[in-house]
PDB file of C-alpha atoms in Angstrom:
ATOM      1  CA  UNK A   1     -63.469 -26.422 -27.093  1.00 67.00           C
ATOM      2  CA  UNK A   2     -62.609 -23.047 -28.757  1.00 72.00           C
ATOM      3  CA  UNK A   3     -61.697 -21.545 -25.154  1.00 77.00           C
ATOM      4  CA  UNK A   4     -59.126 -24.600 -24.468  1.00 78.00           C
ATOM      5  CA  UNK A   5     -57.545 -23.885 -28.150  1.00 79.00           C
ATOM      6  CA  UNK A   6     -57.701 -20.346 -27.189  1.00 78.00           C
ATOM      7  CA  UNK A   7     -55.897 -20.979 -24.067  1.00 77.00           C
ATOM      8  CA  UNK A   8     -53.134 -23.257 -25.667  1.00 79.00           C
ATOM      9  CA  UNK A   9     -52.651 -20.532 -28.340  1.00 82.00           C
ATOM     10  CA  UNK A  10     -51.654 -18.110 -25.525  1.00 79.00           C
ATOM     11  CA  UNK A  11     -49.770 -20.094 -24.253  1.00 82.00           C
ATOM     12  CA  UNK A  12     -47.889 -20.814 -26.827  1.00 82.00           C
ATOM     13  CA  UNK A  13     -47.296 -17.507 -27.725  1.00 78.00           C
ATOM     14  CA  UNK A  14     -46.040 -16.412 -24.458  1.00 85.00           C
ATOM     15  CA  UNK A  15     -43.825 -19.224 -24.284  1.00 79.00           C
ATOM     16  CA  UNK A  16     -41.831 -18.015 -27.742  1.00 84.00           C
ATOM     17  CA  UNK A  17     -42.125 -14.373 -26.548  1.00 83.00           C
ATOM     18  CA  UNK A  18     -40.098 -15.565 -23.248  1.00 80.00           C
ATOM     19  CA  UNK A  19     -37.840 -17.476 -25.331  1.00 77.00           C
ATOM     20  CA  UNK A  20     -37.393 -15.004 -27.793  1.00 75.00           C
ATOM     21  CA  UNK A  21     -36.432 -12.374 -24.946  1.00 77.00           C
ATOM     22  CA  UNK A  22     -34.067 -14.550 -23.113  1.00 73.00           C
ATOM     23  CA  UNK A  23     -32.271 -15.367 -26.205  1.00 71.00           C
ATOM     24  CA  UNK A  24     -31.807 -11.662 -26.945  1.00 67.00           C
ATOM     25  CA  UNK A  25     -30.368 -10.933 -23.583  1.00 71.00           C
ATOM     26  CA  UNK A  26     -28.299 -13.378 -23.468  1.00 66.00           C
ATOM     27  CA  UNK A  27     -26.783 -12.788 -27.064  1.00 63.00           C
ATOM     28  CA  UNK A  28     -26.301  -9.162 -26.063  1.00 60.00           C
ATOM     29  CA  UNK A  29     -24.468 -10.047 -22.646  1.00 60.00           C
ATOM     30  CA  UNK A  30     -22.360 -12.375 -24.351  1.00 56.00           C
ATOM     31  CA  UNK A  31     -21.472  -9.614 -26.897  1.00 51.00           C
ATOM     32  CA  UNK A  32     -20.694  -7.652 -24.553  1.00 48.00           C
ATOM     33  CA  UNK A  33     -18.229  -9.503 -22.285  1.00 41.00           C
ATOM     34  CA  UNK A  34     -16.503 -10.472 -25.528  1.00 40.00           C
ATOM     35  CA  UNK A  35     -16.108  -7.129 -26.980  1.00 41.00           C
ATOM     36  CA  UNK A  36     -12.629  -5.910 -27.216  1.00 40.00           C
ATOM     37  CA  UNK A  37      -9.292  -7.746 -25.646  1.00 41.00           C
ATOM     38  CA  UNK A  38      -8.574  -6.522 -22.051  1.00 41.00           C
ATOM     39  CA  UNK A  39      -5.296  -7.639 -21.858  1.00 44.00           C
ATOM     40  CA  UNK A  40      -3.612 -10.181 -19.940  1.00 46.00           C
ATOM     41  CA  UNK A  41      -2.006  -7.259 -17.361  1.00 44.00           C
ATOM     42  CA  UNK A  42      -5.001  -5.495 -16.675  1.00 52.00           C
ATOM     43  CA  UNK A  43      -6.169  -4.707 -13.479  1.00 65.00           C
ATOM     44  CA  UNK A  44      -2.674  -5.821 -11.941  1.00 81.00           C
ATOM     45  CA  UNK A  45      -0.700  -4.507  -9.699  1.00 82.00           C
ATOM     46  CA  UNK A  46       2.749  -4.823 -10.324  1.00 85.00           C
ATOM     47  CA  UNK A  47       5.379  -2.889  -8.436  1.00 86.00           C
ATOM     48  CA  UNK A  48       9.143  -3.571  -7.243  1.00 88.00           C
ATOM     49  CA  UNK A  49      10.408  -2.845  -4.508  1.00 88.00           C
ATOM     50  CA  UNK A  50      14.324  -3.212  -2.299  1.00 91.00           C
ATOM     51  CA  UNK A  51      14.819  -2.505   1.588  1.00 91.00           C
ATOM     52  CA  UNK A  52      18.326  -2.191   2.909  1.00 91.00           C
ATOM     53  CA  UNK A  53      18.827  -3.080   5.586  1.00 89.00           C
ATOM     54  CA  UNK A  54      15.597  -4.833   6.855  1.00 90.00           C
ATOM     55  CA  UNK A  55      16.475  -4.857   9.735  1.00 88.00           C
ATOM     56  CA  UNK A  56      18.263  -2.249  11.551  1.00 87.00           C
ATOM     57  CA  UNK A  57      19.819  -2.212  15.220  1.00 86.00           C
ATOM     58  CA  UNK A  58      22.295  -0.252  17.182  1.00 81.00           C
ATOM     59  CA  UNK A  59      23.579   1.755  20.332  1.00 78.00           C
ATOM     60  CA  UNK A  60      22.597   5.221  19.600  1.00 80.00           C
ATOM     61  CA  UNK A  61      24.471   7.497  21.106  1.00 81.00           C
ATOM     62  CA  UNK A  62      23.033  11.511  21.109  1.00 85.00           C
ATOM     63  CA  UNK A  63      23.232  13.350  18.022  1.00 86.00           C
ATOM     64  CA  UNK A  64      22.354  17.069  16.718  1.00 85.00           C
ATOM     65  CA  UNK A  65      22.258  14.888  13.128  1.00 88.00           C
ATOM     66  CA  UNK A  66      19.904  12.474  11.501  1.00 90.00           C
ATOM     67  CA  UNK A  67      22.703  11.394   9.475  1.00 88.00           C
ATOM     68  CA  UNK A  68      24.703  10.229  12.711  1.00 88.00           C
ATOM     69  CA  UNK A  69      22.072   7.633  13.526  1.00 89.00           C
ATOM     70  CA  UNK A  70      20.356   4.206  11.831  1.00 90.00           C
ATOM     71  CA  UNK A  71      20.087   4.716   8.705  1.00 93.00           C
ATOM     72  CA  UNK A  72      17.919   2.680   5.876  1.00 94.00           C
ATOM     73  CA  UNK A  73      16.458   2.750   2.392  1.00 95.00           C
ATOM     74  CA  UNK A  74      13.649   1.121   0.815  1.00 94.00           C
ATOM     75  CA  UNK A  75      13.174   1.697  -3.575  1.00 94.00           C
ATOM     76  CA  UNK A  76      10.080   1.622  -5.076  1.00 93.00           C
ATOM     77  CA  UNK A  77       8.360   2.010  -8.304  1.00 91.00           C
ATOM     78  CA  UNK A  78       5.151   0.668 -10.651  1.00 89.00           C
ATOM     79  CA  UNK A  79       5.946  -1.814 -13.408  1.00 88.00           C
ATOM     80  CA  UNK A  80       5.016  -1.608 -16.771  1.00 86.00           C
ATOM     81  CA  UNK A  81       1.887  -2.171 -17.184  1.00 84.00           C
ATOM     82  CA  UNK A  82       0.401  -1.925 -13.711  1.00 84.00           C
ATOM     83  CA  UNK A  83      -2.202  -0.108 -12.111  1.00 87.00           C
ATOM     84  CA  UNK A  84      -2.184   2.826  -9.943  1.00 88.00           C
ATOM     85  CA  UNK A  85      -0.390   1.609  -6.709  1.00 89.00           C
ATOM     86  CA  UNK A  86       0.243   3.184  -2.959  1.00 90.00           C
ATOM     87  CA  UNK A  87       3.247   2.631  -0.969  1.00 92.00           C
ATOM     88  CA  UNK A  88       3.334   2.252   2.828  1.00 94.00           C
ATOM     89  CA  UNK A  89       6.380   1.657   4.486  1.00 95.00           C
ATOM     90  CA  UNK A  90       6.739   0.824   8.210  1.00 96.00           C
ATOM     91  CA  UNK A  91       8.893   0.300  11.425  1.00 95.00           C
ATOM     92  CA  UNK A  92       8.223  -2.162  13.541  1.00 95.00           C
ATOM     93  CA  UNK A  93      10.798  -2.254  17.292  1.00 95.00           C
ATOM     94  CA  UNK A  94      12.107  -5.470  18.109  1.00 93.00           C
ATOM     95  CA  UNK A  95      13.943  -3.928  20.859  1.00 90.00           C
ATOM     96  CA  UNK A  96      13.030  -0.438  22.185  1.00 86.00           C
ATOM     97  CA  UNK A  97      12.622  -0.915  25.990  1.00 80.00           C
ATOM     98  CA  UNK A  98      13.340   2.157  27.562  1.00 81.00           C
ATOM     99  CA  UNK A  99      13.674   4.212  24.238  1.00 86.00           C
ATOM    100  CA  UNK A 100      10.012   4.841  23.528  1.00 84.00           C
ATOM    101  CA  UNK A 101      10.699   8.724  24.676  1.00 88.00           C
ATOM    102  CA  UNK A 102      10.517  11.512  22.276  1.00 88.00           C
ATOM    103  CA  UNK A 103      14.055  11.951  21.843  1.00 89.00           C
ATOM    104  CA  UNK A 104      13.999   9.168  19.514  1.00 91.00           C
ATOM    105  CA  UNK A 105      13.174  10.540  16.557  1.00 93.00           C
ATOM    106  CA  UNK A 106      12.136   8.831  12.689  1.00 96.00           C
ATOM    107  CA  UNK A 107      12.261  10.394   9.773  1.00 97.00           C
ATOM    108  CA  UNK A 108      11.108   9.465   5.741  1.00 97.00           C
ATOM    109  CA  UNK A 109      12.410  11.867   2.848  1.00 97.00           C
ATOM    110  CA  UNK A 110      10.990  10.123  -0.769  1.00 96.00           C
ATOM    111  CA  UNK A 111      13.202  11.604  -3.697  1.00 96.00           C
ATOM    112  CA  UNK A 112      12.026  10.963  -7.517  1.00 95.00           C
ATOM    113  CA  UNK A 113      14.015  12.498 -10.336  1.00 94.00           C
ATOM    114  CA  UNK A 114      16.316  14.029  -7.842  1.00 95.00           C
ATOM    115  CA  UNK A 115      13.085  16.648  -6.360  1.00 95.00           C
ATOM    116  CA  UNK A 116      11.782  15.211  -2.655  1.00 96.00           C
ATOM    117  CA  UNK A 117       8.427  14.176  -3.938  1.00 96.00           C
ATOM    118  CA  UNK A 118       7.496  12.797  -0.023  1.00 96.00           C
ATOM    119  CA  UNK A 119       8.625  13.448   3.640  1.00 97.00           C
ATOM    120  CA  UNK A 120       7.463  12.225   6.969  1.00 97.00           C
ATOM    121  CA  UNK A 121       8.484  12.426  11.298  1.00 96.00           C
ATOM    122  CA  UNK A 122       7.649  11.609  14.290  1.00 95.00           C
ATOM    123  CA  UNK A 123       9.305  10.098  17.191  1.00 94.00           C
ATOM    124  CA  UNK A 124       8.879   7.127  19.478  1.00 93.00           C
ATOM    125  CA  UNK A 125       7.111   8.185  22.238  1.00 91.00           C
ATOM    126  CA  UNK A 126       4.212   5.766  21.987  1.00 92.00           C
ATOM    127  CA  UNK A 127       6.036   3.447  20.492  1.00 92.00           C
ATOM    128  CA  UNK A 128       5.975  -0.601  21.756  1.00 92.00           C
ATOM    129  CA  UNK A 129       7.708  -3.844  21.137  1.00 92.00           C
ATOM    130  CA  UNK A 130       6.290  -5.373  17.992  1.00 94.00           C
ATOM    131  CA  UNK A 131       3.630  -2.898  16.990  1.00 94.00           C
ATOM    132  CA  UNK A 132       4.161  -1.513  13.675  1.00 96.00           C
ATOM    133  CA  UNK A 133       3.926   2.440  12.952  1.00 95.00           C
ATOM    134  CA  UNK A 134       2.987   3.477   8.791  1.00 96.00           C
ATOM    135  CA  UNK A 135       5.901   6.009   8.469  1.00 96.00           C
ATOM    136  CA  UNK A 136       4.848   6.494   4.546  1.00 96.00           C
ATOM    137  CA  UNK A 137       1.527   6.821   4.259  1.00 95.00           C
ATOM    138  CA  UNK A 138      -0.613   5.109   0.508  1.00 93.00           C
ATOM    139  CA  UNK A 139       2.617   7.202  -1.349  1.00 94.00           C
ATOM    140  CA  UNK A 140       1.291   7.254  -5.107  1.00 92.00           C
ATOM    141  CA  UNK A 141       3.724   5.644  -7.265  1.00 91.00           C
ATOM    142  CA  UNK A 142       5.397   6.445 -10.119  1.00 89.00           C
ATOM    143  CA  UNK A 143       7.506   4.174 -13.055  1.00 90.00           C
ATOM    144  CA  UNK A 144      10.576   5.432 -12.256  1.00 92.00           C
ATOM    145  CA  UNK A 145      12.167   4.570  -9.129  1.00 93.00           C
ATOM    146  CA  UNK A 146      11.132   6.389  -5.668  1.00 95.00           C
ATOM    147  CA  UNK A 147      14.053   6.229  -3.221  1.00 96.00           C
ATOM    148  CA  UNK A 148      12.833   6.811   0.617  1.00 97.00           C
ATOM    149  CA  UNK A 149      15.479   7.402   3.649  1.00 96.00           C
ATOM    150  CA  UNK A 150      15.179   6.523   6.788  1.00 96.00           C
ATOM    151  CA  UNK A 151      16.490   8.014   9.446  1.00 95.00           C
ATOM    152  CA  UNK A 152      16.267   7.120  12.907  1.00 92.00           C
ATOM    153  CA  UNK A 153      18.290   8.921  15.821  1.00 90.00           C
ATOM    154  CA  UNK A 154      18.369  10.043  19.230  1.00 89.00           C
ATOM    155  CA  UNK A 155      18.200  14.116  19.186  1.00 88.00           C
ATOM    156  CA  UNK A 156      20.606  14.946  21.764  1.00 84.00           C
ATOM    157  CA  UNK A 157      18.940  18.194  22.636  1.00 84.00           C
ATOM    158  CA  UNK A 158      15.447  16.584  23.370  1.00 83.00           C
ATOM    159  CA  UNK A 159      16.782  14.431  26.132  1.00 80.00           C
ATOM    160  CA  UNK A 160      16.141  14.855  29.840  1.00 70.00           C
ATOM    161  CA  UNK A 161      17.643  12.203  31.579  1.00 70.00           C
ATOM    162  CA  UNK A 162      20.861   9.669  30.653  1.00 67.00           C
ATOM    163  CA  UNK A 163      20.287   6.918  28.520  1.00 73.00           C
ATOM    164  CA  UNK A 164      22.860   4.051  29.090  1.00 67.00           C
ATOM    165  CA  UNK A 165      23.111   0.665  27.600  1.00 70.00           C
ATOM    166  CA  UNK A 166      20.110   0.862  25.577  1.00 75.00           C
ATOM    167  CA  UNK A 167      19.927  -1.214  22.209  1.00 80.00           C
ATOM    168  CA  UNK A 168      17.471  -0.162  19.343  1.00 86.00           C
ATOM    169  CA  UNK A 169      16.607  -2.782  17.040  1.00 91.00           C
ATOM    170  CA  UNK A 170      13.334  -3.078  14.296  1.00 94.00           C
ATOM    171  CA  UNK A 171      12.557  -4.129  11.088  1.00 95.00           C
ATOM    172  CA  UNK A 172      11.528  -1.869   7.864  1.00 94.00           C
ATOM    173  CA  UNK A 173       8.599  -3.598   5.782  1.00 93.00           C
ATOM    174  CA  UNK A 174       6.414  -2.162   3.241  1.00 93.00           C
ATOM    175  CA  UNK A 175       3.142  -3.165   1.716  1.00 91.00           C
ATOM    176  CA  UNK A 176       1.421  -1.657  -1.106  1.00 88.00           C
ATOM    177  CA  UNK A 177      -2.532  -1.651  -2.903  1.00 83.00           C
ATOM    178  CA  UNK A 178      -3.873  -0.456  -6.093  1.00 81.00           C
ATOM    179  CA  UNK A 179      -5.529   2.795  -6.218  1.00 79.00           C
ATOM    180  CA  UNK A 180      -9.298   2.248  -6.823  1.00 68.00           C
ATOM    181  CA  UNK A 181     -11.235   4.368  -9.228  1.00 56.00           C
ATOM    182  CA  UNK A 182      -8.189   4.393 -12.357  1.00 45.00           C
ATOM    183  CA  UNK A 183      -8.181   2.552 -14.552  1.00 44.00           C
TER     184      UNK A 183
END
């Protein structure tokens, strides 16, 4: 008889001592999700962002100039409140048979505050129907507006053979993600 009370009192015992621990964890983890206000806006990502035109198409005819080619521009810039957030930009041909030489050249020049904070080129030579190609690459950025320009043309000096009757068309489109590890 005193070994079965002896038995009940332990377990007893170490029946409060587990209820006395799980209470104290969870009072502490509740204490500590509750402690402080976060915010409604944290951990957002809020940016805004303009492309004109979206879509771009033309007969280019051979140039010594960017500026004599397709031109487009694309704004961009963090909201108040947001997180950290990269920039991509892209151009995707609709309509390039033909043109996918090296003589059709791209080119990206970011400007913030009036200094070129970002530029970017490379030409088409790989280039197919449909297949996007990241001509800003995870651009970090800033509160105040970011304005890229983008050039497209056919260098008249790179070319080897005639081009005739040969239409350029794509589309610009951007996409952007937070920057992990800010907070």
């Amino acid at each position: 008889m005193k070994d079965k009370k002896k038995l009940m009192i332990s377990i007893t015992v170490i029946l409060i001592i587990v209820v006395l621990v799980c209470g104290a964890t969870a009072a502490f983890l509740y204490s500590r999700t509750n402690e402080g206000d976060a915010g409604a806006d944290t951990g957002k990502l809020d940016i805004s962002y303009s492309i004109t035109p979206k879509s771009i198409t033309g007969n280019l005819l051979p140039t010594a100039s960017k500026s004599d080619g397709l031109v487009a521009t694309a704004v961009a810039k963090l909201n108040a409140g947001s997180v950290s957030g990269a920039f991509n930009i892209y151009i995707t041909p609709t309509s390039i048979d033909g043109l996918n030489i090296d003589a059709l050249i791209w080119e990206v020049e970011g400007v913030n505050n009036g200094s070129v904070v970002y530029t970017n080129s490379g030409n088409f030579s790989t280039a197919t129907q449909n297949t996007p190609i990241k001509i800003v690459n995870a651009y970090n950025l800033l509160t105040t507006d970011t304005t890229f320009t983008i050039y497209i043309w056919l260098q008249g000096s790179k070319l080897t053979t005639a081009i005739d009757n040969k239409t350029f068309s794509a589309k610009i489109s951007a996409d952007s993600v937070n920057v992990t590890g800010t907070f």
